[in-house]
Short mmCIF file of C-alpha atoms in Angstrom, two decimals:
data_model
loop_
_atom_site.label_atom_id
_atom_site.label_comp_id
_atom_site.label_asym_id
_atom_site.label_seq_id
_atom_site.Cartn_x
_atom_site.Cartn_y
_atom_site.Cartn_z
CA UNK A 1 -4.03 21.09 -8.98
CA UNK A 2 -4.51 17.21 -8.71
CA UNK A 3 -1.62 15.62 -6.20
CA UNK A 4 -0.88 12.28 -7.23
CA UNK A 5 1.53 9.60 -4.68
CA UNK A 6 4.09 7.55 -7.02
CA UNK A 7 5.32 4.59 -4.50
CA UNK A 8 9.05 4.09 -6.16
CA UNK A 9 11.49 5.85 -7.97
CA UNK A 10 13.58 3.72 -10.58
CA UNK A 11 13.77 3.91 -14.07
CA UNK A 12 10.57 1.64 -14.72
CA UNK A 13 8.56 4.53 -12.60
CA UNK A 14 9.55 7.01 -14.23
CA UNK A 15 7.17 7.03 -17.44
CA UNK A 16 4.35 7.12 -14.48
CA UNK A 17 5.86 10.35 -13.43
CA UNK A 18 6.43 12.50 -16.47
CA UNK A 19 3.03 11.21 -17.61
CA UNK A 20 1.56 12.85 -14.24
CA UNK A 21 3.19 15.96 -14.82
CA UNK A 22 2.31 16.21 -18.83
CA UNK A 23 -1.21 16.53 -17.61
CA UNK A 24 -0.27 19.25 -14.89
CA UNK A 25 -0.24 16.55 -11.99
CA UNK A 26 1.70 17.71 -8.89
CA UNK A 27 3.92 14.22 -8.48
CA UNK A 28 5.22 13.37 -5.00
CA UNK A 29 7.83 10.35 -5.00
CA UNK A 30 8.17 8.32 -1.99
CA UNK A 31 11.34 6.05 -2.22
CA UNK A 32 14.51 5.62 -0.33
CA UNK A 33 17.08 8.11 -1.51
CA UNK A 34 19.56 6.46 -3.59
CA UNK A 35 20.06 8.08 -7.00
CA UNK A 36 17.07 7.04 -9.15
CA UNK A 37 15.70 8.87 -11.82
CA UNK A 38 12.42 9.76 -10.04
CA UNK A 39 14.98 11.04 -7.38
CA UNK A 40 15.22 14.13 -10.18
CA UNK A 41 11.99 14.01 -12.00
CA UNK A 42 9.10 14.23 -9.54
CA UNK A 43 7.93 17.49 -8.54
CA UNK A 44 8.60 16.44 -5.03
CA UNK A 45 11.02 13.96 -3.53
CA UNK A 46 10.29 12.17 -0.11
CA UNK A 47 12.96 9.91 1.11
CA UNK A 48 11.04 7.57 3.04
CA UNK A 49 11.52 3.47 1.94
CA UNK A 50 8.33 2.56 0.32
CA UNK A 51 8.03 -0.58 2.89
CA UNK A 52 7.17 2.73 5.67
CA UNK A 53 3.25 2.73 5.03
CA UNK A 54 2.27 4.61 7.96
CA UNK A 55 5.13 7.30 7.33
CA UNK A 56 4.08 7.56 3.43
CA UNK A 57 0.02 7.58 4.60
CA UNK A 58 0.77 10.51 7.08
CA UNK A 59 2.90 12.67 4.38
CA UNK A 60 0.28 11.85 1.94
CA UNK A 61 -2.77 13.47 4.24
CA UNK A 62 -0.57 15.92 5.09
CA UNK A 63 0.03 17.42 1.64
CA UNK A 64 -3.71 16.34 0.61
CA UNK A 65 -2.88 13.24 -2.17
CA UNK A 66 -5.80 12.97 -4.64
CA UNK A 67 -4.81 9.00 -5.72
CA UNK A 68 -1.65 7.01 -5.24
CA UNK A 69 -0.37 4.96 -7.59
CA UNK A 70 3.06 2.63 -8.83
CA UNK A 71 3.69 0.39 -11.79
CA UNK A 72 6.22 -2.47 -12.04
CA UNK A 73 6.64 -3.19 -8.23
CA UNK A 74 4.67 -5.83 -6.19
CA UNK A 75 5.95 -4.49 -3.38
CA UNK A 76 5.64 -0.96 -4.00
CA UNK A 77 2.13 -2.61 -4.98
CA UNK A 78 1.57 -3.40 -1.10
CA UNK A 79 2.00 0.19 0.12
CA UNK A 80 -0.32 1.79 -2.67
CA UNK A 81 -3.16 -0.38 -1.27
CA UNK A 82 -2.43 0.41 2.27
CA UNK A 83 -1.89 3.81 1.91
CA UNK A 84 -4.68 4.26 -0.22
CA UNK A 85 -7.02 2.16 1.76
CA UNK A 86 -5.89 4.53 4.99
CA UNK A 87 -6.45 7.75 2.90
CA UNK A 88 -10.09 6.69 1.45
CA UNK A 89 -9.14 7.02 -2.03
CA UNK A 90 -9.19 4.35 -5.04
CA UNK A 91 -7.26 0.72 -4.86
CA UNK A 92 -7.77 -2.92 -4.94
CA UNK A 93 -8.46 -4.12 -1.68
CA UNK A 94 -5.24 -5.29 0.66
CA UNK A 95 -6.61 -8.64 0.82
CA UNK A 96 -6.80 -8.72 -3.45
CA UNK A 97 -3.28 -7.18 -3.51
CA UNK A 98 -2.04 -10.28 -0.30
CA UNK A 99 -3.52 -12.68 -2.92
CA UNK A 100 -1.84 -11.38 -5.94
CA UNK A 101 1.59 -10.35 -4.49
CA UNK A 102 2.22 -13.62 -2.43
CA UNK A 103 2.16 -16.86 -4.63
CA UNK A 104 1.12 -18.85 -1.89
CA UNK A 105 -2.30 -17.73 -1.71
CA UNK A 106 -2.45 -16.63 -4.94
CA UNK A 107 -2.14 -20.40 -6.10
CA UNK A 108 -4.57 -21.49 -3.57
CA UNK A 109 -7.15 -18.74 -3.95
CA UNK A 110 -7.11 -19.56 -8.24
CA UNK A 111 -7.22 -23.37 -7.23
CA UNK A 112 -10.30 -23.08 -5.33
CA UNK A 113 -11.56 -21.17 -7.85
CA UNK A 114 -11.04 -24.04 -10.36
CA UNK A 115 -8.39 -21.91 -12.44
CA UNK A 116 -6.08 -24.06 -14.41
CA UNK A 117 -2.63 -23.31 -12.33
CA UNK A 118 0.43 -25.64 -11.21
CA UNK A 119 0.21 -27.58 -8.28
CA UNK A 120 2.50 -26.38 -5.61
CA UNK A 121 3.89 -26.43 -2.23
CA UNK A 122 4.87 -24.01 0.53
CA UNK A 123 8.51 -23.87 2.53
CA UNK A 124 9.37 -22.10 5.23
CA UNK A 125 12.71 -21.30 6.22
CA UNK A 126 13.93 -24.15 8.43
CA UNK A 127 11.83 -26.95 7.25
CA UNK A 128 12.83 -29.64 4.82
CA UNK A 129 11.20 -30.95 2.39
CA UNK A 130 11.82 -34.76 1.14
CA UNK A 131 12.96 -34.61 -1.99
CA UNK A 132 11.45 -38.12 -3.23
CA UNK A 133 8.13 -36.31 -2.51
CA UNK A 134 8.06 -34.08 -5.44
CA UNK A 135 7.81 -34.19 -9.42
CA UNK A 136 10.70 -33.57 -11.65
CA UNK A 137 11.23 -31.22 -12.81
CA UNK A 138 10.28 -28.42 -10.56
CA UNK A 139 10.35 -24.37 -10.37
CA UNK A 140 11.44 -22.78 -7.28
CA UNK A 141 10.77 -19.09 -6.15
CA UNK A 142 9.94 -16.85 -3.60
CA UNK A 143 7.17 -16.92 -2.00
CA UNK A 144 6.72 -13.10 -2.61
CA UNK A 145 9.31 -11.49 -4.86
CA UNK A 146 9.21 -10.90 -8.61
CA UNK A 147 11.90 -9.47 -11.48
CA UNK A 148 13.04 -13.28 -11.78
CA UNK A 149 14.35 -13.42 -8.57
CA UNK A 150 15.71 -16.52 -6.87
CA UNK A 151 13.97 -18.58 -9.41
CA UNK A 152 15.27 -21.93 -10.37
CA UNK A 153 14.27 -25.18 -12.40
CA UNK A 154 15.47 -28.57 -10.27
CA UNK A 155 15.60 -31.37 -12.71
CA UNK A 156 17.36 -34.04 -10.10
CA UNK A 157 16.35 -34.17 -6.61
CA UNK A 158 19.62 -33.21 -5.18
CA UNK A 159 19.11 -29.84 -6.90
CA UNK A 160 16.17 -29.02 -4.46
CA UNK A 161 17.49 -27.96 -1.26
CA UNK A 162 20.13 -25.53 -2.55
CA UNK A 163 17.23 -24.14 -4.85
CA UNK A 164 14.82 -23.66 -1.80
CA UNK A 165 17.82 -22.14 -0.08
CA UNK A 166 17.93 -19.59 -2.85
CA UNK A 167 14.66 -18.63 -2.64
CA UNK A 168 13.85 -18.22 1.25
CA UNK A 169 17.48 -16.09 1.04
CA UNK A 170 15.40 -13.85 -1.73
CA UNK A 171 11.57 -14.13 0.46
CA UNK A 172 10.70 -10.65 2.42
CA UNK A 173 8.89 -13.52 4.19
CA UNK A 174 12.04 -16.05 4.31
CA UNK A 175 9.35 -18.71 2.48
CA UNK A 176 9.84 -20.48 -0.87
CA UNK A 177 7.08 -22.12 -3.47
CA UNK A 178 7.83 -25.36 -5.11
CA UNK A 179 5.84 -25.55 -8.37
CA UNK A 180 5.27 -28.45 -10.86
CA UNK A 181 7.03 -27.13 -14.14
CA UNK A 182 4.61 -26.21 -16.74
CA UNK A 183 5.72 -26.54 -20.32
CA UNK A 184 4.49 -24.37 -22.84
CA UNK A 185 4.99 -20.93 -24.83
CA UNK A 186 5.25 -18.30 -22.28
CA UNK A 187 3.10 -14.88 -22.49
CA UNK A 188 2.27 -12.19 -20.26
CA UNK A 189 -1.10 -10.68 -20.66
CA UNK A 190 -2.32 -6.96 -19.84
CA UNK A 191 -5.59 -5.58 -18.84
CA UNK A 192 -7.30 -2.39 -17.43
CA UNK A 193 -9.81 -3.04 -14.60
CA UNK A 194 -12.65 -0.80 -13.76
CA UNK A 195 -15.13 -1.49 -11.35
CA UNK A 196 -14.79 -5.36 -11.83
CA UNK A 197 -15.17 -5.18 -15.81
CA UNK A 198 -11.79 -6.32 -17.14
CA UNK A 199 -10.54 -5.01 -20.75
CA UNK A 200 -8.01 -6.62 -22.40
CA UNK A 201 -5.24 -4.51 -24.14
CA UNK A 202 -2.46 -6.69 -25.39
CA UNK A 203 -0.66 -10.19 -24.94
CA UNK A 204 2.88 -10.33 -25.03
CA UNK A 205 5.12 -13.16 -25.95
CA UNK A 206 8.26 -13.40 -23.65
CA UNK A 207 11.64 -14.59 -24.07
CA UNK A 208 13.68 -16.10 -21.43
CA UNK A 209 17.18 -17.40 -20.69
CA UNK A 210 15.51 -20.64 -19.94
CA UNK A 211 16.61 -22.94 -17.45
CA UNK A 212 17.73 -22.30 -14.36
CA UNK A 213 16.54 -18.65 -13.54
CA UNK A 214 14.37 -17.75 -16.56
CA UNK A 215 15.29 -14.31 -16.69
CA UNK A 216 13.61 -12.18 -19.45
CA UNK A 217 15.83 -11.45 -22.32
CA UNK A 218 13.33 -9.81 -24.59
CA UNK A 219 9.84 -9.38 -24.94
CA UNK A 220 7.48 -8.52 -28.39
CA UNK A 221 3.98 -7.17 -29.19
CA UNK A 222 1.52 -8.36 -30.49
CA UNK A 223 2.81 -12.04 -29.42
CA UNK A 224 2.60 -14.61 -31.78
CA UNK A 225 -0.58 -16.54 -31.21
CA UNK A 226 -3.92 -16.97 -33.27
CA UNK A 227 -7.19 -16.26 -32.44
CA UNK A 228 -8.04 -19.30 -30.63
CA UNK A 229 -5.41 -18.96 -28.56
CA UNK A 230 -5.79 -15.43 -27.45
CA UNK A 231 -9.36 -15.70 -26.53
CA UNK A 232 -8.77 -18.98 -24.79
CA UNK A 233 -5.87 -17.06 -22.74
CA UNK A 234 -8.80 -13.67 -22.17
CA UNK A 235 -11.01 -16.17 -20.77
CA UNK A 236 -8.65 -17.99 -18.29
CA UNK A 237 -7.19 -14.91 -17.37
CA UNK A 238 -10.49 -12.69 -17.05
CA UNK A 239 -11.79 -15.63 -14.42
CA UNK A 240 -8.59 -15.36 -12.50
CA UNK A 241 -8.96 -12.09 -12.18
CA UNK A 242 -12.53 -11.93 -10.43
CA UNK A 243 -11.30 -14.70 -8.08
CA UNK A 244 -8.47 -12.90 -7.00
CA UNK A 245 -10.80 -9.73 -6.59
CA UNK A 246 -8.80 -7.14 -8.81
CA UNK A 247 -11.80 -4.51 -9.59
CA UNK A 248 -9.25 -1.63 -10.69
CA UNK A 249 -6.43 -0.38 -12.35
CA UNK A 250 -3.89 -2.68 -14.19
CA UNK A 251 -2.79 -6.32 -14.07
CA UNK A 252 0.07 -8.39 -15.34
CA UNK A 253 -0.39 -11.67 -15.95
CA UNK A 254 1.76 -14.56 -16.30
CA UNK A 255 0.49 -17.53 -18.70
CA UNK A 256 1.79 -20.85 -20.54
CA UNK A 257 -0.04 -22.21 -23.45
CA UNK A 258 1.09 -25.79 -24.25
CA UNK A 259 1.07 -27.69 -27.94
CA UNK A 260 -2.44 -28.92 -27.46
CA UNK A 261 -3.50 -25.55 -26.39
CA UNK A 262 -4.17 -25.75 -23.00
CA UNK A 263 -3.59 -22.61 -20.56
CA UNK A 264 -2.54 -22.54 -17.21
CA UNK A 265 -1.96 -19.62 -15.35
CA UNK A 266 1.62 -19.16 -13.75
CA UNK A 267 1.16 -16.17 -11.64
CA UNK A 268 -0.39 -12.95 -11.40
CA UNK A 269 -0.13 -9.65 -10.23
CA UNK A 270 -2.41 -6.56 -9.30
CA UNK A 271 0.15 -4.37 -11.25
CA UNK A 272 1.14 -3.30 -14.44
CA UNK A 273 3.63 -5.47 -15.79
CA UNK A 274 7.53 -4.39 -15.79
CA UNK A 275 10.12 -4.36 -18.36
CA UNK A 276 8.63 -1.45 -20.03
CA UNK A 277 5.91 -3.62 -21.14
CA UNK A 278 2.99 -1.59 -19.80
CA UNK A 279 4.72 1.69 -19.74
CA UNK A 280 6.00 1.38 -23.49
CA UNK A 281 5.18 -1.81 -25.47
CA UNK A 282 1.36 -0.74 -24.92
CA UNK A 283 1.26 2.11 -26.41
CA UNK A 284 3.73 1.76 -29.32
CA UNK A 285 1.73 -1.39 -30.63
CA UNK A 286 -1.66 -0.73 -29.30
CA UNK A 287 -1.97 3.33 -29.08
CA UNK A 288 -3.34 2.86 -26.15
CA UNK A 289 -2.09 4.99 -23.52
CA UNK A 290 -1.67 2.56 -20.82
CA UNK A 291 0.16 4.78 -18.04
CA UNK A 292 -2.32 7.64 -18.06
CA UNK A 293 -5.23 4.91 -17.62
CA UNK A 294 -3.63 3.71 -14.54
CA UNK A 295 -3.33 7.63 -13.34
CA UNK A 296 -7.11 7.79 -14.17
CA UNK A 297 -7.93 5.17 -11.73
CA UNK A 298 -5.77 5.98 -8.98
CA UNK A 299 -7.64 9.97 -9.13
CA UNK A 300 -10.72 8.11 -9.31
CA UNK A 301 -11.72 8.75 -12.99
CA UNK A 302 -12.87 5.64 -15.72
CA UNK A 303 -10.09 4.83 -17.58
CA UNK A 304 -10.60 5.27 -21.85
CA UNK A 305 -11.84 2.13 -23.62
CA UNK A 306 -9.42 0.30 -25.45
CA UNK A 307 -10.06 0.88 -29.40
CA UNK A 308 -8.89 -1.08 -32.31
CA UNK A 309 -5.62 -2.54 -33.12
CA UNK A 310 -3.32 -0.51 -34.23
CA UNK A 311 -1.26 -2.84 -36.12
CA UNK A 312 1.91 -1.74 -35.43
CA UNK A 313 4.46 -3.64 -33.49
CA UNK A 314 6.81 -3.68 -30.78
CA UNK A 315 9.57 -5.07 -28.77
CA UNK A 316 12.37 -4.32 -26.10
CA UNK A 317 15.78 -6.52 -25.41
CA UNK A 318 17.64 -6.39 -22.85
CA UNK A 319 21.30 -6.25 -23.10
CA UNK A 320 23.43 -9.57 -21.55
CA UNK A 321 26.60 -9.54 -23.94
CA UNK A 322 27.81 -8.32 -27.10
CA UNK A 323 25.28 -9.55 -29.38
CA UNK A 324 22.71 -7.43 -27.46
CA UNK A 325 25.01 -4.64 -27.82
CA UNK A 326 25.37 -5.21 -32.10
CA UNK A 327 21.50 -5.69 -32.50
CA UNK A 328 21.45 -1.91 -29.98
CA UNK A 329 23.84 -0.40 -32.13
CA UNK A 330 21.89 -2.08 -35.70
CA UNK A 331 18.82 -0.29 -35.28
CA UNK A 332 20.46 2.91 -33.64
CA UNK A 333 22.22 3.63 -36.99
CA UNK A 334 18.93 3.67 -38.42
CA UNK A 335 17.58 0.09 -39.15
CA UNK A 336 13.84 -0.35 -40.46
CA UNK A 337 12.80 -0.48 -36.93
CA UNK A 338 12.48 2.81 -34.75
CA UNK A 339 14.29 3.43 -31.51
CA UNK A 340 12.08 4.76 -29.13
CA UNK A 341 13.94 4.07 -25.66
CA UNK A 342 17.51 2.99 -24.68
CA UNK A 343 18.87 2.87 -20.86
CA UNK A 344 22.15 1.55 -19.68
CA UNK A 345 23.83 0.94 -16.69
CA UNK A 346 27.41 2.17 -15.96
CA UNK A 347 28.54 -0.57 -13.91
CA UNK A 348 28.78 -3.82 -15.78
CA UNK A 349 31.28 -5.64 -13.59
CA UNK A 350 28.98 -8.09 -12.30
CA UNK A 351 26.85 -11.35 -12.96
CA UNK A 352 23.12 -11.25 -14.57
CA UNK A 353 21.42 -13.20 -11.61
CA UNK A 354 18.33 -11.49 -12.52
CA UNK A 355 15.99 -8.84 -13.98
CA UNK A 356 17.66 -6.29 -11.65
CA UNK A 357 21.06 -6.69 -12.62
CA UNK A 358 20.83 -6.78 -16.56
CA UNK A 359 23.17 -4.02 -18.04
CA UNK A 360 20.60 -2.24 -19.82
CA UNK A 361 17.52 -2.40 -22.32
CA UNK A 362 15.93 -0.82 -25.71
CA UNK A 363 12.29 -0.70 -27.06
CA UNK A 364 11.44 -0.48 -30.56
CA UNK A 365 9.06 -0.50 -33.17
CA UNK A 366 7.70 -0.74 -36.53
CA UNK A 367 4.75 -1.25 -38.88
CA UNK A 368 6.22 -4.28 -40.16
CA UNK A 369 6.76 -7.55 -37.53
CA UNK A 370 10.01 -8.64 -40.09
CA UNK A 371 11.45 -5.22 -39.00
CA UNK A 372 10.98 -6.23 -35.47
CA UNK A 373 11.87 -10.42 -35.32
CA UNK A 374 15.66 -9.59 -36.15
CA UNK A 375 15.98 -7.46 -33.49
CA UNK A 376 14.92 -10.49 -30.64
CA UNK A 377 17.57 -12.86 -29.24
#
């Protein structure tokens, strides 16, 4: 029996791990113990904090692991490279997974490259940064975090410092990156790597709560975009990805197209993308099987060529207030759409300050795109 390493345990891993076990996987689950779902799902449960590398390398040669893998996480992202790289088994390379997991040298890597991305700046806790020095307006984040974190648009100069406070409070590395703001439709793209040969399986169009922390409210595939524009996009992003060095598995990445139809790249990461995108909108509007490809890499095996589109569609919204609720509660009394996933959160006695504190989601789909439009905020 195959043994296959999951690095995390939430709700966004857990598609990785029944998917391991529908194919008679033995899944261990390395995560720090604090109720998750994969807490209950894997086959076996290791309590060890997925930042513990060393800890989760010696386990893993210990029961004999046959691939590691995660989706969703940069930072469980980190450890499956290391881990994986100690253990001789198949991964990017920790100096591809640095480059696409800190934005830092992710921005300067795809600038030297002659990628199309924002210009940007580096600040370390404890330095200041002249606020007459910059463009208006500007995006602020974390140097390495991701799930909307600490993000924020500064329109006035007097708005930076606080935001760069934010961010470095957010940064594992106590660093923030100030961005020129890029205007444009936003759209996250999603490939399969093998070997170096990138294959594209779907572009998504997201939908934010805008200005300040652009936290995803929604997301829907096929996005909206013509031909043009999608191949322009695959040939940006393909580029990207050979100068960040991602030969395998999946990537997420992060694009705005503006009116004239220019792309530029806004980040990208070595991953499969979160928010049930890869795990769920894939599938349900592509038919390809998105999580079991990303299985087949980490054991080693080429991953199934994309086929043709499916022409069905699909969506997920996340739930904020009440009229996230109604639209839930439209389609779960058996609207045109399909419910295919729903998860909620008990505790709802707190402030949306990002991805990881919305109150819950639910994906959907149909064969019809006015089924699904209705359904978005």
């Amino acid at each position: 029996m195959k043994k296959l390493a999951i690095i995390g345990a939430s709700v966004f891993q857990d598609p990785l791990i029944l998917a391991a076990k529908e194919r008679g996987i033995e899944t261990h689950v390395f995560a720090w113990r604090c109720g998750d779902a994969g807490e209950m799902t894997a086959d076996r449960f290791h309590p060890i904090s997925i930042t513990e590398c060393e800890a989760i390398a010696a386990e893993c040669k210990e029961i004999g692991i046959d691939g590691v893998a995660t989706i969703a996480s940069d930072l469980a992202n980190v450890t499956v490279s290391k881990v994986a790289s100690e253990l001789g088994l198949l991964a990017n390379s920790i100096e591809c997974v640095n480059c696409t997991t800190n934005k830092v040298l992710m921005n300067r890597v795809l600038d030297e490259a002659g990628c199309p991305v924002p210009k940007s700046i580096m600040v370390k806790e404890g330095e200041v940064l002249d606020p007459s020095s910059m463009r208006y307006p500007s995006i602020v984040k974390p140097v390495d975090r991701s799930g909307s974190r600490g993000i924020t648009k500064v329109i006035f100069p007097d708005e930076l410092k606080g935001a760069i406070d934010r961010a470095v409070d957010e940064s594992f590395e106590n660093a923030a990156i100030v961005q020129e703001y890029i205007e444009g439709r936003e759209f996250s793209v999603e490939y399969i790597s093998w070997r170096g040969e990138h294959r594209f399986l779907a572009l998504t169009e997201k939908f934010t709560t805008g200005a300040p922390g652009f936290i995803e409210r929604a997301h829907l595939e096929p996005a909206r975009a013509d031909r043009l524009e999608v191949e322009s996009i695959q040939r940006v992003v393909e580029h990207a990805l050979d100068a960040l060095g991602v030969e395998y598995g999946a990537s997420h990445s992060e694009v705005k197209i503006d009116d004239g139809g220019a792309v530029r790249i806004i980040e990208i990461g070595s991953r499969m993308g979160g928010d049930c995108i890869g795990s769920d909108l894939v599938e349900l509007s592509t038919g390809y099987d998105f999580v079991n490809a990303v299985i087949d890499v980490a054991l080693g095996e080429e991953p199934p060529l994309p086929h043709a589109d499916s022409g069905r569609h699909a969506g997920i919204r996340f739930i904020f207030d009440e009229d996230d609720i109604s639209a839930y509660e439209s389609i779960a009394k058996g609207g045109s759409a399909v419910l295919k996933r729903a998860s909620f959160v008990e505790d709802t006695d707190h402030a949306i300050v990002d991805s990881g504190s919305r109150y819950g989601f639910f994906v959907f789909a149909s064969d019809d795109m006015d089924d699904i439009l209705p359904l978005l905020p």
